[in-house]
Short mmCIF file of C-alpha atoms and ligand atoms in Angstrom, two decimals:
data_model
loop_
_atom_site.label_atom_id
_atom_site.label_comp_id
_atom_site.label_asym_id
_atom_site.label_seq_id
_atom_site.Cartn_x
_atom_site.Cartn_y
_atom_site.Cartn_z
CA MET A 1 -0.17 0.45 -0.36
CA LYS A 2 2.02 2.71 -1.05
CA ILE A 3 0.29 6.17 -0.14
CA ILE A 4 1.03 9.72 -0.47
CA MET A 5 -0.22 12.58 1.79
CA LEU A 6 -1.29 15.62 0.06
CA GLY A 7 -2.55 18.95 1.33
CA ALA A 8 -1.66 22.50 2.31
CA PRO A 9 1.15 23.07 5.09
CA GLY A 10 -1.15 22.21 8.17
CA ALA A 11 -3.28 20.54 6.89
CA GLY A 12 -2.95 17.54 9.54
CA LYS A 13 -1.18 15.57 6.74
CA GLY A 14 1.91 14.20 9.63
CA THR A 15 -0.90 13.93 11.91
CA GLN A 16 -3.42 11.19 9.94
CA ALA A 17 0.25 9.81 8.44
CA ASP A 18 1.07 8.95 11.62
CA LYS A 19 -2.93 6.54 12.54
CA ILE A 20 -2.44 4.90 8.82
CA CYS A 21 1.03 3.73 9.65
CA ALA A 22 0.05 2.70 12.91
CA LYS A 23 -2.88 1.03 11.98
CA TYR A 24 -1.51 -0.94 8.49
CA ASP A 25 2.32 -1.14 9.76
CA ILE A 26 3.95 0.75 7.43
CA PRO A 27 7.08 3.33 7.96
CA HIS A 28 5.99 7.06 7.61
CA ILE A 29 8.03 8.73 5.62
CA SER A 30 8.33 12.73 6.14
CA THR A 31 10.85 14.99 4.18
CA GLY A 32 10.24 18.02 6.85
CA ASP A 33 10.92 15.35 9.38
CA ILE A 34 14.50 13.97 7.31
CA PHE A 35 15.44 18.01 7.14
CA ARG A 36 14.83 18.48 10.50
CA ALA A 37 17.07 15.59 12.51
CA ASN A 38 19.56 16.45 9.73
CA ILE A 39 20.11 20.40 10.57
CA LYS A 40 19.68 19.46 14.49
CA ASN A 41 22.43 17.12 13.51
CA ASN A 42 23.71 19.48 11.82
CA THR A 43 24.85 18.20 8.48
CA GLU A 44 25.46 19.42 4.58
CA LEU A 45 22.27 18.72 3.90
CA GLY A 46 20.72 19.74 7.07
CA GLN A 47 22.63 23.56 6.68
CA LYS A 48 21.43 23.70 2.68
CA ALA A 49 17.85 22.63 3.63
CA LYS A 50 17.57 25.26 6.37
CA SER A 51 17.82 28.12 4.39
CA TYR A 52 14.86 27.55 2.11
CA MET A 53 12.90 26.07 5.00
CA ASP A 54 13.58 29.73 6.61
CA LYS A 55 12.24 31.48 4.22
CA GLY A 56 9.32 29.38 3.62
CA LEU A 57 10.38 28.02 0.30
CA LEU A 58 10.40 24.38 -1.22
CA VAL A 59 13.74 23.21 -0.99
CA PRO A 60 15.33 21.91 -4.24
CA ASP A 61 14.29 18.91 -6.23
CA GLU A 62 17.61 17.66 -6.52
CA LEU A 63 18.30 17.32 -2.67
CA VAL A 64 14.90 15.42 -2.51
CA VAL A 65 13.80 12.85 -4.95
CA ASP A 66 17.52 10.89 -4.77
CA LEU A 67 16.63 10.81 -0.53
CA VAL A 68 12.94 9.71 -1.24
CA VAL A 69 13.64 7.65 -3.82
CA ASP A 70 16.62 5.52 -1.92
CA ARG A 71 14.56 5.18 1.36
CA VAL A 72 11.54 3.26 -0.73
CA LYS A 73 13.44 1.00 -1.91
CA ALA A 74 14.24 -0.21 2.18
CA ASP A 75 13.40 -3.82 3.08
CA ASP A 76 10.88 -1.73 5.09
CA CYS A 77 9.16 -0.55 2.20
CA ALA A 78 8.30 -3.82 0.79
CA LYS A 79 4.93 -3.72 2.44
CA GLY A 80 3.72 -0.27 1.16
CA TYR A 81 4.06 3.91 2.40
CA VAL A 82 3.31 6.45 4.12
CA LEU A 83 4.87 9.76 1.87
CA ASP A 84 4.42 12.77 3.96
CA GLY A 85 5.38 15.68 2.33
CA PHE A 86 6.32 14.48 -0.56
CA PRO A 87 5.97 14.77 -3.83
CA ARG A 88 5.98 18.26 -3.64
CA THR A 89 6.19 19.53 -6.92
CA ILE A 90 5.10 17.65 -10.73
CA PRO A 91 9.30 16.76 -11.27
CA GLN A 92 9.57 15.28 -8.13
CA ALA A 93 5.67 13.11 -8.82
CA GLU A 94 7.60 12.47 -12.31
CA ALA A 95 10.61 10.94 -10.70
CA LEU A 96 9.35 9.29 -8.19
CA ASP A 97 6.79 7.29 -10.70
CA LYS A 98 9.60 6.70 -13.02
CA ALA A 99 11.21 5.04 -9.98
CA LEU A 100 8.20 3.39 -9.48
CA GLU A 101 7.81 1.78 -12.58
CA ALA A 102 11.16 0.64 -12.91
CA SER A 103 10.51 -2.00 -10.28
CA GLY A 104 6.71 -2.36 -11.90
CA GLU A 105 4.83 -0.82 -9.25
CA LYS A 106 2.99 2.44 -8.57
CA VAL A 107 1.29 4.67 -6.03
CA ASP A 108 -2.50 2.84 -5.04
CA PHE A 109 -3.51 6.37 -2.77
CA ALA A 110 -3.14 10.00 -2.81
CA ILE A 111 -5.27 11.55 -0.37
CA ASN A 112 -5.45 15.04 -0.16
CA VAL A 113 -6.55 16.69 3.28
CA GLU A 114 -8.53 19.67 2.52
CA VAL A 115 -7.91 22.70 4.88
CA PRO A 116 -9.19 26.68 4.04
CA ASP A 117 -6.22 28.91 3.99
CA GLU A 118 -7.93 30.46 6.58
CA ASN A 119 -7.66 27.90 9.18
CA ILE A 120 -3.98 27.40 8.55
CA ILE A 121 -2.46 29.95 10.75
CA ASN A 122 -4.04 29.24 13.78
CA ARG A 123 -2.81 25.08 13.23
CA MET A 124 0.17 26.50 12.47
CA SER A 125 0.81 29.01 15.77
CA GLY A 126 -0.67 26.52 18.01
CA ARG A 127 1.61 23.45 16.50
CA ARG A 128 4.37 21.77 18.92
CA ALA A 129 6.52 19.22 17.15
CA CYS A 130 9.06 16.36 18.77
CA VAL A 131 12.10 16.89 16.56
CA THR A 132 13.40 13.52 19.16
CA CYS A 133 10.53 11.35 17.58
CA GLY A 134 8.33 13.53 14.85
CA ALA A 135 5.12 13.50 17.33
CA THR A 136 3.24 16.39 16.73
CA TYR A 137 0.81 18.41 18.96
CA HIS A 138 -2.15 21.04 19.27
CA ILE A 139 -1.81 22.99 22.17
CA VAL A 140 -5.70 23.59 22.11
CA HIS A 141 -6.98 20.68 19.66
CA ILE A 142 -4.42 18.34 19.99
CA PRO A 143 -2.95 18.46 23.58
CA THR A 144 0.05 16.66 25.35
CA LYS A 145 -0.59 14.79 28.86
CA VAL A 146 2.31 16.91 30.48
CA GLU A 147 2.68 20.47 28.88
CA GLY A 148 5.72 20.74 26.56
CA ILE A 149 7.13 17.26 26.27
CA CYS A 150 5.98 14.61 23.97
CA ASP A 151 3.17 11.89 24.89
CA LYS A 152 5.92 9.05 23.09
CA CYS A 153 9.05 9.81 24.03
CA GLY A 154 9.57 12.76 26.74
CA SER A 155 11.40 14.87 24.81
CA GLU A 156 11.01 18.91 25.01
CA LEU A 157 8.40 20.09 22.02
CA ILE A 158 9.42 22.91 20.19
CA LEU A 159 7.14 25.74 17.98
CA ARG A 160 9.12 25.24 14.69
CA ASP A 161 11.05 28.26 13.67
CA ASP A 162 8.78 28.26 10.05
CA ASP A 163 5.00 27.82 11.68
CA LYS A 164 5.81 31.99 12.10
CA PRO A 165 2.47 33.44 10.64
CA GLU A 166 4.85 35.60 7.73
CA THR A 167 6.56 32.45 6.98
CA VAL A 168 3.59 30.21 6.52
CA LYS A 169 1.79 32.88 4.22
CA LYS A 170 4.85 32.89 2.35
CA ARG A 171 4.69 28.58 2.61
CA LEU A 172 0.83 29.13 2.16
CA ASP A 173 1.73 31.08 -1.70
CA VAL A 174 4.58 28.58 -2.43
CA TYR A 175 1.89 25.33 -1.65
CA HIS A 176 -0.55 26.87 -3.83
CA GLU A 177 1.85 27.65 -6.82
CA GLN A 178 3.94 24.94 -6.56
CA THR A 179 2.86 21.75 -5.32
CA GLN A 180 -1.28 22.45 -5.59
CA PRO A 181 -1.19 21.39 -9.33
CA LEU A 182 -0.41 17.52 -7.89
CA ILE A 183 -3.78 17.33 -7.09
CA ASP A 184 -4.82 17.28 -10.75
CA TYR A 185 -1.70 14.70 -11.44
CA TYR A 186 -2.99 12.34 -9.45
CA THR A 187 -6.54 12.76 -10.27
CA GLU A 188 -5.49 12.17 -13.93
CA LYS A 189 -3.36 9.32 -12.53
CA GLY A 190 -6.83 7.98 -11.06
CA VAL A 191 -5.96 6.97 -7.56
CA LEU A 192 -6.87 11.17 -5.97
CA HIS A 193 -9.11 11.06 -3.08
CA GLU A 194 -10.62 13.64 -1.08
CA VAL A 195 -10.88 14.28 3.06
CA ASP A 196 -12.26 17.41 4.56
CA GLY A 197 -9.56 18.28 7.01
CA THR A 198 -11.12 20.02 9.22
CA LYS A 199 -13.41 18.46 10.63
CA ASP A 200 -11.92 16.47 14.26
CA MET A 201 -8.91 14.21 13.96
CA GLU A 202 -10.63 10.90 14.86
CA GLU A 203 -12.97 11.87 11.91
CA VAL A 204 -10.87 12.60 8.92
CA PHE A 205 -9.01 9.36 10.18
CA GLY A 206 -12.49 7.56 9.90
CA ALA A 207 -12.72 9.15 6.82
CA ILE A 208 -9.22 7.82 5.37
CA VAL A 209 -9.52 4.53 6.36
CA ASN A 210 -13.21 3.99 4.83
CA ILE A 211 -10.79 4.89 1.23
CA LEU A 212 -8.12 2.41 2.42
CA GLY A 213 -10.59 0.11 3.04
CA ALA A 214 -10.33 -2.44 6.59
P1 LIG B 301 1.35 18.79 8.21
O1 LIG B 301 1.52 17.79 8.85
O2 LIG B 301 0.14 18.77 7.20
O3 LIG B 301 1.87 20.10 8.09
P2 LIG B 301 0.27 18.46 11.26
O4 LIG B 301 -0.16 17.27 10.64
O5 LIG B 301 1.43 18.91 11.91
O6 LIG B 301 -0.09 18.87 9.23
O7 LIG B 301 -0.63 19.57 11.82
C1 LIG B 301 -1.03 20.53 11.62
C2 LIG B 301 -1.36 21.07 13.05
O8 LIG B 301 -2.99 21.25 13.48
C3 LIG B 301 -0.61 20.49 13.98
O9 LIG B 301 -0.49 21.06 15.31
C4 LIG B 301 -1.86 19.78 15.11
O10 LIG B 301 -1.53 18.78 16.08
C5 LIG B 301 -3.12 20.19 14.80
N1 LIG B 301 -4.29 18.68 14.13
C6 LIG B 301 -3.91 17.82 13.18
N2 LIG B 301 -4.73 17.37 12.19
C7 LIG B 301 -6.16 18.10 13.12
C8 LIG B 301 -7.53 18.60 13.49
N3 LIG B 301 -8.34 17.46 12.42
N4 LIG B 301 -8.05 19.26 14.03
C9 LIG B 301 -6.72 20.20 14.40
N5 LIG B 301 -6.48 20.43 14.94
C10 LIG B 301 -5.59 19.38 14.12
P1 LIG B 302 6.97 19.84 6.31
O1 LIG B 302 7.85 19.34 7.55
O2 LIG B 302 6.45 19.02 5.47
O3 LIG B 302 6.21 20.91 6.39
O4 LIG B 302 8.63 20.62 5.61
C1 LIG B 302 8.97 21.51 5.93
C2 LIG B 302 9.63 22.18 5.45
O5 LIG B 302 10.53 21.28 4.45
C3 LIG B 302 9.33 22.88 3.78
O6 LIG B 302 8.76 24.08 4.21
C4 LIG B 302 9.99 22.52 2.78
O7 LIG B 302 11.05 24.05 3.70
C5 LIG B 302 10.98 21.49 3.05
N1 LIG B 302 10.36 20.47 2.60
C6 LIG B 302 9.57 19.36 2.84
N2 LIG B 302 9.92 18.39 2.43
C7 LIG B 302 10.25 18.48 0.81
C8 LIG B 302 9.48 18.34 -0.63
N3 LIG B 302 9.76 17.21 -1.13
N4 LIG B 302 10.48 19.23 -1.33
C9 LIG B 302 10.97 20.44 -0.94
N5 LIG B 302 11.31 20.67 0.25
C10 LIG B 302 10.47 19.97 0.88
#
């Protein structure tokens, strides 16, 4: 089961990807988490990615495509995976399709989590993220048991640098310009499914499970 999560930044892709991966026992591959881990470890990739991420821009395709194409070939991906935050441009989607076609595979589901721009700024300013395990919370909608501490691994939570309102506005512009065209791309491939991301987290998940099947 090869699944792609589509949607604006803050639509809830990561939140739902976590739940899908737990239910179907497949890996959650978040390119944003991969970049943030590289930034934390001060790698060369992290330094390059940070300069784009801080401005709300996409990291160039050549820094992300090979990384994902290699990752999905790993043994733990044999049963499938959820790609969260990739692809974000048409060339990325084409590169993924080409790599999959080479081994007779394809994307099975592209799930678009729909949330209007008006709701996004609020979602992002309340988002708290764990840089150690990638878990995501919201101070009002999805709070942790202990304020500021990750329920899953006990690490401290952060407000992401790129979740500041000015950067979020830029990220939304970039989303509409470069990522939204993927909705048509996957519609044409016959694998696109839409869910209403404004609903409560469990309701959104229920809609996704209906799409994926038990
Ligand atoms: P994305 O991965 O699309 O950027 P996240 O999954 O990180 O988005 O969600 C963005 C913020 O919104 C987080 O703080 C998350 O806890 C919160 N969130 C996710 N889904 C919902 C929901 N259905 N209702 C309310 N808040 C949500
Ligand atoms: P995310 O955690 O998915 O919101 O990603 C955070 C940031 O990482 C984005 O705003 C981009 O700067 C960068 N990024 C993540 N995934 C990609 C990708 N597939 N292509 C380009 N940039 C990406």
